[in-house]
Amino acid sequence: MNYILTFLLTISVLIITLVFKDLFYEDRIKKINKLIPGPPTIPVFGNLLQINSKDFPKSVNDLYEKYGQVLRLRLGNVEAVVLTGGEVLDECFNKKHREIFKERYLKLSRYFGKNLNFIFSNGDYHYVIRSIFSSEVTVRKLNNGRIQSNKFILEMLNNLCKDNDETVVKDVPLEAKKLATKIVLNFTLGIEENDEDLLIVISKVTSVFKAAGLLLYSDYLPILFPLDLKSMAKGDIITSYIFLKNYLDKKLESIKINENSKINNNDKILPTTKSTPLIEDYYKIYLEGSIHHDSIVLSLVDIILAGVDTTSNTLGFIMARIINNPEMQDKIYEEIMRNDVDNNSNNVSFSDHLKYPYIVSIMNETYRYYSLVSLTEPNRTTDDVVVNGYKISKGTLIIKNLRGTHLSKEFWGGDALEFKPERFKTQTLHQKGLFHFGAGPRGCPGGRYTESMFFTFMVILFKNYKIVNPNDTPIDDVGEVGLAMQCKPYNAKFIKRN
Ligand code: HEM
């Protein structure tokens, strides 16, 4: 009994102390940030309880509509600022304050990476990890087939449709996930996984991405951990992440055995033009002493996570949209046929994209309209900075409201909520106002990889097949919230073109 009383008393004292601290003490960050517009806070929780944990992006966007492009939030005891809109994002991350937005903010639920992984490491260490990846996805390498997307796309279509002229494919978004996972695993590990293992990897990746899109209260206020237990999100992130880590640990062991046997057999390593899987590149820089052993595996987990869910959901959404709008498919086919010299479209490469302005405009509109990553993993400011006239303190967590930036009538006009490829009439990717790959030094390094895969997919799929809805009701292409928006399952009939 005494124990219970002591426990309750301690908790009460703790809460009262926190309330008093919040009411009467202001640290430097709070003093500076309090002048930024934002919703009123309550002691201890700040604005946490005003946010719908299952739809964090919507809550953030509703607040943007009320408080404007720069708005302050207090998440438990963490000072946060939400930035919305192309000009503000560009000013901060690309032009004036690039250096200040270099750091990623590490939430408690992401701590298993121990600051050593790709997404959450910072400073020079992060730069080393990032540059190894970036050097493998240069435009030149992608044009030369670095990710072998053509091969995997054709294989997928052949497997799905065999020799049939018409095939109803079940759960098209899952097929897109299988494709994306095969490409990423081949790129990172140099392997082609069997179907059973592939499906397990997909389920773990999906689990992490779905859960990581929810707001976890304990990321900001550890005493609220019981609320997260209810949503199970934290559990899903941790167990699935650990599964992927163990999976990659095993792959790394076999690389080590291979390397050691080469050394023992005194094999001469001959120079080769063939690309090595990324895991070998990371292993080499570990042997040189540039990164910690754990970084090899943890960074690859990040790349697989970030690479699979984003690209596959993009393909899932755009196929749904095109099935619902057959006239769009006709225009795509016409464009492919105009370029199909010597029946050569299956060999298309990313370098051809300038000859396909209509497909490129669909890609741009897909990035905008479906806005796959609604809110990025946050950054943290490393100095005070003035944005749109508001001073933001050093040490503030920064949320990029990408979905709001892409779908706001303030920036895109009255038809912002319509899918209209014509708004991107020019031929280039990277259109002004689009921030689907984030911005600045922590922007997505997989942009070119995605574009190359997305573009070749569009040409090869629609050159060879017409895809139609086997049912009477249009396909539901409204995404479900995750770190990347999740496309719901649907079926489609694939009709072979002659
Ligand atoms: C449709 C496809 C994709 C979208 C929409 C997307 C979007 C994003 C966004 C918004 C960020 C955060 C950027 C920021 O904080 O400003 C990001 C980061 C990242 N993405 Fe992507 N991404 C895609 C594909 C990929 C692919 C294919 C890979 C790798 C194969 C990848 C690897 C990463 C990594 C490693 C980071 C963390 C970068 C860092 O912290 O330095 N992404 N991505």
XYZ file of C-alpha atoms and ligand atoms in Angstrom:
541
model
C 0.000 0.000 0.000
C 2.792 2.313 0.986
C 4.506 1.656 -2.323
C 1.382 2.625 -4.254
C 0.996 5.826 -2.239
C 4.634 6.735 -2.757
C 4.305 6.044 -6.479
C 1.164 8.186 -6.842
C 2.732 10.960 -4.798
C 5.876 10.941 -6.938
C 3.832 11.098 -10.150
C 1.714 13.963 -8.782
C 4.796 15.916 -7.732
C 6.331 15.301 -11.144
C 3.260 16.530 -12.979
C 2.886 19.606 -10.772
C 6.580 20.433 -11.274
C 6.199 20.066 -15.042
C 3.094 22.262 -15.089
C 4.854 24.971 -13.041
C 7.959 24.755 -15.187
C 5.867 25.131 -18.314
C 3.876 28.058 -16.924
C 6.664 30.097 -15.371
C 9.922 29.153 -17.066
C 10.917 29.973 -20.617
C 14.082 28.563 -22.155
C 15.769 30.381 -25.049
C 13.946 28.432 -27.778
C 10.549 29.108 -26.284
C 11.313 32.801 -25.774
C 12.197 33.248 -29.439
C 9.579 30.972 -31.003
C 6.621 32.258 -29.015
C 6.274 35.194 -31.425
C 5.495 32.828 -34.309
C 1.742 32.330 -34.888
C 0.316 28.994 -33.800
C -2.467 27.359 -31.793
C -2.636 28.017 -28.037
C -0.808 25.435 -25.932
C -1.674 23.681 -22.678
C 0.917 22.991 -19.970
C 3.064 19.866 -20.355
C 1.301 18.580 -23.503
C 1.637 21.754 -25.577
C -0.387 21.044 -28.751
C 0.090 17.280 -28.706
C -3.456 16.421 -27.738
C -4.882 18.650 -30.498
C -3.288 16.452 -33.133
C -5.000 13.432 -34.613
C -2.313 10.794 -34.196
C -3.771 8.732 -37.061
C -3.703 11.632 -39.504
C -0.820 13.858 -38.498
C -0.502 15.352 -42.022
C -4.138 16.494 -42.025
C -3.873 18.025 -38.557
C -0.750 19.895 -39.635
C -2.387 21.058 -42.823
C -5.525 22.279 -41.033
C -3.240 24.352 -38.812
C -1.403 25.767 -41.845
C -4.752 26.906 -43.263
C -5.489 28.687 -40.001
C -2.080 30.067 -39.023
C -0.151 30.432 -42.284
C 3.032 29.307 -43.952
C 5.237 29.529 -40.855
C 3.524 28.196 -37.748
C 4.672 27.198 -34.322
C 3.701 24.004 -32.514
C 4.715 22.765 -29.112
C 4.837 18.984 -29.110
C 5.157 18.055 -25.435
C 8.344 19.841 -24.500
C 9.670 19.987 -28.074
C 9.483 23.299 -29.938
C 8.452 22.741 -33.555
C 7.799 24.911 -36.597
C 5.823 23.823 -39.658
C 6.792 25.297 -43.024
C 4.381 25.235 -45.958
C 4.741 26.575 -49.491
C 7.324 26.586 -52.239
C 8.763 30.003 -51.493
C 9.312 29.371 -47.803
C 10.772 25.897 -48.400
C 13.010 27.184 -51.161
C 14.191 30.157 -49.101
C 15.119 27.949 -46.145
C 16.388 24.745 -47.603
C 17.819 25.679 -50.975
C 18.794 29.359 -50.981
C 19.454 31.358 -47.816
C 19.775 28.947 -44.943
C 20.897 25.630 -46.435
C 23.597 25.001 -43.822
C 21.229 25.636 -40.917
C 18.819 22.922 -42.056
C 21.379 20.177 -42.501
C 20.544 18.182 -39.388
C 17.888 15.545 -38.970
C 15.959 15.552 -35.660
C 16.149 12.122 -34.015
C 12.848 11.023 -32.463
C 12.839 8.508 -29.619
C 11.136 5.820 -31.700
C 13.916 6.096 -34.301
C 16.716 5.609 -31.830
C 17.527 2.011 -32.799
C 19.650 3.455 -35.619
C 21.910 4.858 -32.870
C 22.696 7.921 -35.008
C 24.653 5.685 -37.359
C 22.109 5.067 -40.099
C 21.482 6.998 -43.289
C 18.330 8.854 -42.362
C 19.286 9.917 -38.829
C 23.049 10.353 -38.751
C 24.306 13.914 -38.992
C 27.382 15.949 -39.926
C 30.420 14.615 -41.813
C 29.543 11.048 -40.878
C 26.205 11.325 -42.665
C 27.919 12.911 -45.640
C 30.140 9.822 -46.093
C 27.154 7.458 -45.977
C 25.177 9.603 -48.381
C 27.949 10.090 -50.910
C 28.483 6.323 -51.356
C 24.809 5.977 -52.283
C 24.764 9.091 -54.470
C 27.768 7.951 -56.475
C 25.771 4.847 -57.494
C 22.718 6.710 -58.754
C 24.259 9.302 -61.036
C 22.339 10.046 -64.232
C 25.120 8.416 -66.255
C 24.939 5.168 -64.304
C 21.147 5.133 -64.378
C 21.154 5.675 -68.129
C 23.530 2.746 -68.415
C 21.088 0.464 -66.646
C 22.484 0.626 -63.096
C 19.189 -0.432 -61.514
C 18.182 -2.779 -64.344
C 14.595 -1.555 -64.199
C 13.789 -2.558 -67.829
C 14.716 -6.174 -67.153
C 12.639 -6.385 -63.961
C 9.614 -4.593 -65.474
C 9.532 -6.931 -68.486
C 9.967 -9.954 -66.228
C 7.086 -8.803 -64.054
C 4.778 -8.324 -67.058
C 5.709 -11.702 -68.510
C 5.109 -13.435 -65.193
C 1.789 -11.727 -64.600
C 0.360 -12.213 -68.055
C 2.215 -15.321 -69.274
C 1.105 -15.939 -72.872
C -2.469 -14.819 -72.324
C -3.905 -11.971 -74.349
C -5.952 -10.807 -71.360
C -5.231 -11.345 -67.678
C -6.975 -10.019 -64.602
C -4.183 -9.126 -62.190
C -5.165 -9.277 -58.529
C -3.893 -6.659 -56.100
C -1.975 -4.518 -58.573
C -0.316 -2.358 -55.860
C 1.173 -5.527 -54.338
C 2.628 -6.447 -57.732
C 4.137 -2.960 -57.856
C 5.663 -3.602 -54.429
C 7.168 -6.876 -55.626
C 8.688 -5.077 -58.594
C 10.104 -2.225 -56.503
C 11.493 -4.643 -53.916
C 13.190 -6.787 -56.564
C 14.839 -3.721 -58.061
C 15.972 -2.361 -54.693
C 17.293 -5.726 -53.459
C 19.202 -6.252 -56.661
C 20.673 -2.752 -56.411
C 21.592 -2.973 -52.727
C 22.459 -6.656 -52.279
C 22.918 -8.006 -55.803
C 20.345 -10.761 -55.208
C 17.060 -11.926 -56.678
C 14.979 -13.114 -53.752
C 12.444 -15.956 -54.033
C 8.752 -15.026 -53.883
C 8.249 -16.209 -50.312
C 11.121 -14.132 -48.869
C 10.163 -11.225 -51.092
C 6.675 -11.130 -49.592
C 8.093 -11.205 -46.060
C 10.402 -8.265 -46.802
C 7.478 -6.364 -48.342
C 5.265 -6.951 -45.325
C 7.980 -5.655 -42.951
C 8.719 -2.598 -45.080
C 5.010 -1.785 -45.328
C 4.604 -2.227 -41.604
C 7.395 0.236 -40.796
C 6.173 2.789 -43.314
C 2.547 2.628 -42.221
C 3.429 2.959 -38.550
C 6.065 5.635 -39.085
C 3.446 7.939 -40.602
C 1.452 8.080 -37.365
C 2.160 10.538 -34.610
C 3.785 8.782 -31.666
C 3.099 10.759 -28.509
C 6.084 9.310 -26.683
C 8.438 10.706 -29.328
C 7.782 14.052 -27.699
C 6.621 13.184 -24.190
C 7.880 9.800 -22.951
C 5.257 9.568 -20.176
C 2.617 9.220 -22.908
C 4.047 5.863 -23.959
C 0.820 4.014 -22.919
C -1.103 5.957 -25.611
C 1.292 4.649 -28.263
C 0.920 1.094 -27.010
C -2.744 1.348 -27.866
C -1.985 2.133 -31.506
C 0.760 -0.529 -31.575
C 2.618 1.701 -33.993
C 5.801 1.773 -31.976
C 5.831 -2.023 -31.670
C 5.361 -2.406 -35.408
C 8.213 -0.064 -36.220
C 10.616 -1.745 -33.821
C 9.866 -5.413 -34.605
C 9.764 -4.919 -38.373
C 12.919 -2.823 -38.320
C 14.724 -5.476 -36.271
C 13.559 -8.158 -38.704
C 15.032 -6.203 -41.638
C 18.234 -5.579 -39.726
C 18.679 -9.305 -38.989
C 17.886 -10.131 -42.603
C 20.619 -7.762 -43.770
C 23.042 -8.962 -41.093
C 22.871 -12.409 -42.704
C 23.464 -10.987 -46.183
C 26.468 -9.087 -44.867
C 27.912 -12.262 -43.344
C 27.895 -13.948 -46.747
C 29.621 -10.927 -48.310
C 32.313 -11.153 -45.630
C 32.825 -14.858 -46.302
C 33.213 -14.131 -50.009
C 35.687 -11.303 -49.433
C 37.733 -13.405 -46.993
C 37.923 -16.325 -49.375
C 39.162 -13.961 -52.102
C 41.914 -12.757 -49.743
C 42.820 -16.325 -48.633
C 42.957 -17.608 -52.202
C 45.073 -14.601 -53.178
C 42.547 -13.963 -55.963
C 43.457 -10.990 -58.068
C 40.596 -8.527 -58.137
C 40.391 -7.545 -61.763
C 39.032 -4.130 -62.674
C 35.475 -4.510 -63.942
C 32.863 -2.199 -65.435
C 30.062 -4.174 -63.775
C 28.553 -2.335 -60.798
C 28.933 -3.974 -57.417
C 25.953 -4.123 -55.072
C 25.787 -1.258 -52.630
C 26.422 -3.536 -49.641
C 29.922 -4.234 -50.961
C 30.630 -0.515 -51.325
C 29.573 0.070 -47.717
C 31.617 -2.902 -46.555
C 34.688 -1.474 -48.276
C 34.407 1.926 -46.629
C 33.902 0.184 -43.299
C 37.175 -1.732 -43.880
C 38.868 1.590 -44.666
C 37.690 2.796 -41.276
C 35.359 5.522 -42.564
C 32.161 4.164 -41.014
C 31.109 2.036 -38.062
C 30.231 -1.624 -38.689
C 26.580 -1.092 -37.698
C 26.222 1.614 -40.332
C 26.580 -0.867 -43.181
C 23.432 -2.722 -42.249
C 21.436 0.126 -40.709
C 21.947 2.381 -43.715
C 20.921 -0.349 -46.115
C 17.768 -0.952 -44.076
C 16.989 2.749 -44.552
C 17.605 2.613 -48.287
C 15.397 -0.444 -48.724
C 12.667 1.104 -46.580
C 12.823 4.480 -48.292
C 13.196 3.020 -51.777
C 10.452 0.386 -51.831
C 7.386 1.941 -50.300
C 7.627 5.310 -52.024
C 8.227 4.082 -55.550
C 5.762 1.189 -55.445
C 2.908 3.281 -54.082
C 3.643 5.876 -56.770
C 3.183 3.191 -59.428
C 0.061 1.862 -57.696
C -1.570 5.307 -57.650
C -0.732 6.271 -61.213
C -1.994 2.993 -62.662
C -5.279 3.492 -60.780
C -5.586 7.040 -62.096
C -4.879 5.993 -65.683
C -7.313 3.066 -65.514
C -10.000 5.477 -64.333
C -9.154 7.870 -67.196
C -8.792 5.842 -70.422
C -8.296 8.968 -72.565
C -5.044 9.559 -70.669
C -3.911 6.061 -71.555
C -4.652 6.690 -75.252
C -2.504 9.818 -75.222
C 0.343 7.966 -73.500
C 0.162 5.189 -76.084
C 0.207 7.694 -78.979
C 3.310 9.324 -77.531
C 5.059 5.977 -77.110
C 4.218 4.969 -80.674
C 5.564 8.276 -82.026
C 8.913 7.413 -80.409
C 8.862 3.685 -81.060
C 11.517 3.604 -83.733
C 12.286 0.003 -84.764
C 9.984 -1.350 -82.068
C 12.667 -0.395 -79.574
C 10.646 0.963 -76.628
C 11.516 -1.919 -74.318
C 15.096 -0.622 -74.363
C 14.064 2.889 -73.348
C 16.398 4.662 -70.918
C 15.934 7.624 -68.611
C 17.942 9.770 -71.052
C 14.993 9.492 -73.496
C 12.548 11.255 -71.202
C 12.769 14.596 -73.010
C 11.100 12.975 -76.014
C 8.058 12.090 -73.904
C 6.625 15.402 -72.621
C 3.177 13.958 -71.931
C 4.531 11.123 -69.765
C 6.791 13.603 -67.984
C 3.819 15.886 -67.282
C 1.962 12.886 -65.821
C 4.966 12.081 -63.641
C 5.095 15.658 -62.335
C 1.363 15.727 -61.650
C 1.613 12.343 -59.890
C 4.310 13.705 -57.600
C 2.147 16.723 -56.808
C -1.322 15.234 -56.586
C -0.482 12.036 -54.705
C 2.224 13.740 -52.652
C 3.609 10.439 -51.466
C 5.544 11.706 -48.469
C 3.210 14.139 -46.727
C 5.575 15.223 -43.971
C 9.264 14.395 -43.976
C 11.191 13.041 -41.033
C 11.913 16.372 -39.340
C 15.043 18.495 -39.453
C 16.522 20.547 -36.633
C 17.873 24.080 -36.980
C 21.526 24.501 -36.056
C 21.324 28.296 -35.753
C 18.703 31.038 -35.421
C 17.074 31.818 -38.716
C 14.551 34.336 -40.048
C 11.881 32.885 -42.319
C 9.143 34.963 -43.906
C 9.804 37.629 -41.263
C 9.642 35.236 -38.267
C 12.662 34.388 -36.167
C 13.030 30.645 -35.489
C 15.409 29.597 -32.738
C 18.380 27.297 -33.042
C 17.394 23.793 -31.887
C 13.831 23.907 -33.266
C 12.309 20.844 -34.900
C 11.256 21.692 -38.449
C 8.412 19.934 -40.245
C 8.124 20.318 -44.025
C 4.439 20.234 -44.915
C 4.911 18.799 -48.383
C 1.359 17.599 -48.967
C -0.038 20.979 -47.968
C 2.474 22.667 -50.256
C 1.333 20.541 -53.202
C -2.410 20.606 -52.664
C -3.055 24.130 -51.423
C -5.259 26.434 -53.493
C -3.066 29.285 -52.214
C -0.204 28.019 -54.404
C -1.898 26.033 -57.188
C -5.193 27.853 -57.746
C -8.796 26.681 -57.597
C -8.139 23.375 -59.367
C -5.427 22.267 -56.917
C -7.430 19.179 -55.975
C -7.819 17.975 -59.564
C -5.377 15.697 -61.370
C -4.331 17.758 -64.410
C -1.057 16.834 -66.153
C -1.532 19.878 -68.442
C -0.436 22.161 -65.625
C 3.086 20.883 -66.338
C 3.204 21.553 -70.050
C 6.949 21.995 -70.299
C 9.176 19.010 -70.696
C 11.320 19.083 -67.601
C 11.115 17.187 -64.378
C 11.884 19.192 -61.174
C 9.160 21.763 -61.814
C 8.982 24.907 -59.734
C 6.784 24.401 -56.691
C 7.250 20.630 -56.461
C 8.887 19.332 -53.285
C 8.016 15.645 -53.427
C 11.647 14.721 -52.783
C 11.892 17.207 -49.923
C 14.447 19.989 -50.126
C 17.980 20.983 -49.240
C 20.905 18.961 -47.972
C 18.610 16.284 -46.513
C 16.398 16.084 -49.573
C 15.824 12.638 -51.076
C 18.966 11.208 -52.665
C 16.820 8.631 -54.505
C 15.170 11.176 -56.830
C 16.952 10.211 -60.049
C 16.603 6.528 -59.215
C 12.839 7.020 -58.867
C 12.490 9.063 -62.046
C 14.452 6.550 -64.046
C 12.355 3.646 -62.775
C 9.037 5.520 -63.041
C 9.715 6.687 -66.602
C 10.862 3.295 -67.941
C 7.891 1.658 -66.209
C 5.418 3.973 -67.944
C 6.908 3.394 -71.389
C 7.329 -0.381 -71.124
C 3.966 -1.054 -69.465
C 1.855 1.056 -71.819
C 3.766 0.062 -74.949
C 2.917 -3.591 -74.265
C -0.403 -3.492 -72.426
C -3.645 -1.637 -72.167
C -4.919 -1.787 -68.594
C -8.618 -1.524 -67.804
C -10.961 -1.768 -64.873
C -12.566 -5.233 -64.656
C -15.346 -3.802 -62.455
C -18.026 -1.134 -62.874
C -17.006 1.108 -60.006
C -13.980 3.388 -60.462
C -10.849 2.374 -58.562
C -10.494 4.119 -55.236
C -7.210 6.030 -55.430
C -7.446 7.854 -52.114
C -4.340 6.940 -50.146
C -4.135 5.807 -46.539
C -1.786 7.625 -44.199
C 1.730 6.279 -43.758
C 5.185 7.800 -43.962
C 4.444 7.265 -47.668
C 0.761 7.342 -48.613
C -0.479 3.782 -49.090
C -2.395 2.779 -52.213
C -5.302 0.420 -51.469
C -5.454 -2.975 -53.246
C -7.353 -3.163 -56.561
C -7.527 -5.501 -59.563
C -6.927 -4.626 -63.209
C -7.276 -6.352 -66.545
C -4.061 -6.327 -68.589
C -4.734 -6.616 -72.345
C -1.743 -7.380 -74.534
C -1.136 -4.945 -77.416
C 0.074 -6.319 -80.719
C 8.456 8.400 -55.186
C 9.643 8.138 -54.671
C 10.252 8.847 -53.514
C 9.778 9.910 -52.798
C 8.465 10.673 -52.997
C 10.757 10.197 -51.780
C 10.649 11.236 -50.878
C 11.582 11.507 -49.902
C 11.494 12.617 -49.000
C 10.389 13.651 -48.988
C 12.568 12.560 -48.188
C 12.913 13.521 -47.052
C 13.566 14.719 -47.650
C 13.717 15.892 -46.724
O 13.789 15.731 -45.504
O 13.754 17.019 -47.232
C 13.358 11.419 -48.565
C 14.531 11.047 -47.959
C 15.242 9.938 -48.303
N 14.994 9.098 -49.367
Fe 13.462 9.246 -50.691
N 11.790 9.319 -51.873
C 11.539 8.472 -52.923
C 12.341 7.446 -53.378
C 13.523 7.049 -52.780
C 14.358 5.980 -53.259
C 14.075 5.158 -54.509
C 15.407 5.857 -52.378
C 16.566 4.912 -52.375
C 16.697 3.880 -53.187
C 15.230 6.878 -51.360
C 16.071 7.086 -50.293
C 15.940 8.108 -49.379
C 16.851 8.327 -48.260
C 18.048 7.448 -47.908
C 16.424 9.473 -47.600
C 17.072 10.140 -46.379
C 18.039 11.217 -46.852
C 18.814 11.919 -45.747
O 18.333 12.004 -44.612
O 19.898 12.435 -46.042
N 14.080 7.581 -51.640
N 12.739 10.796 -49.623
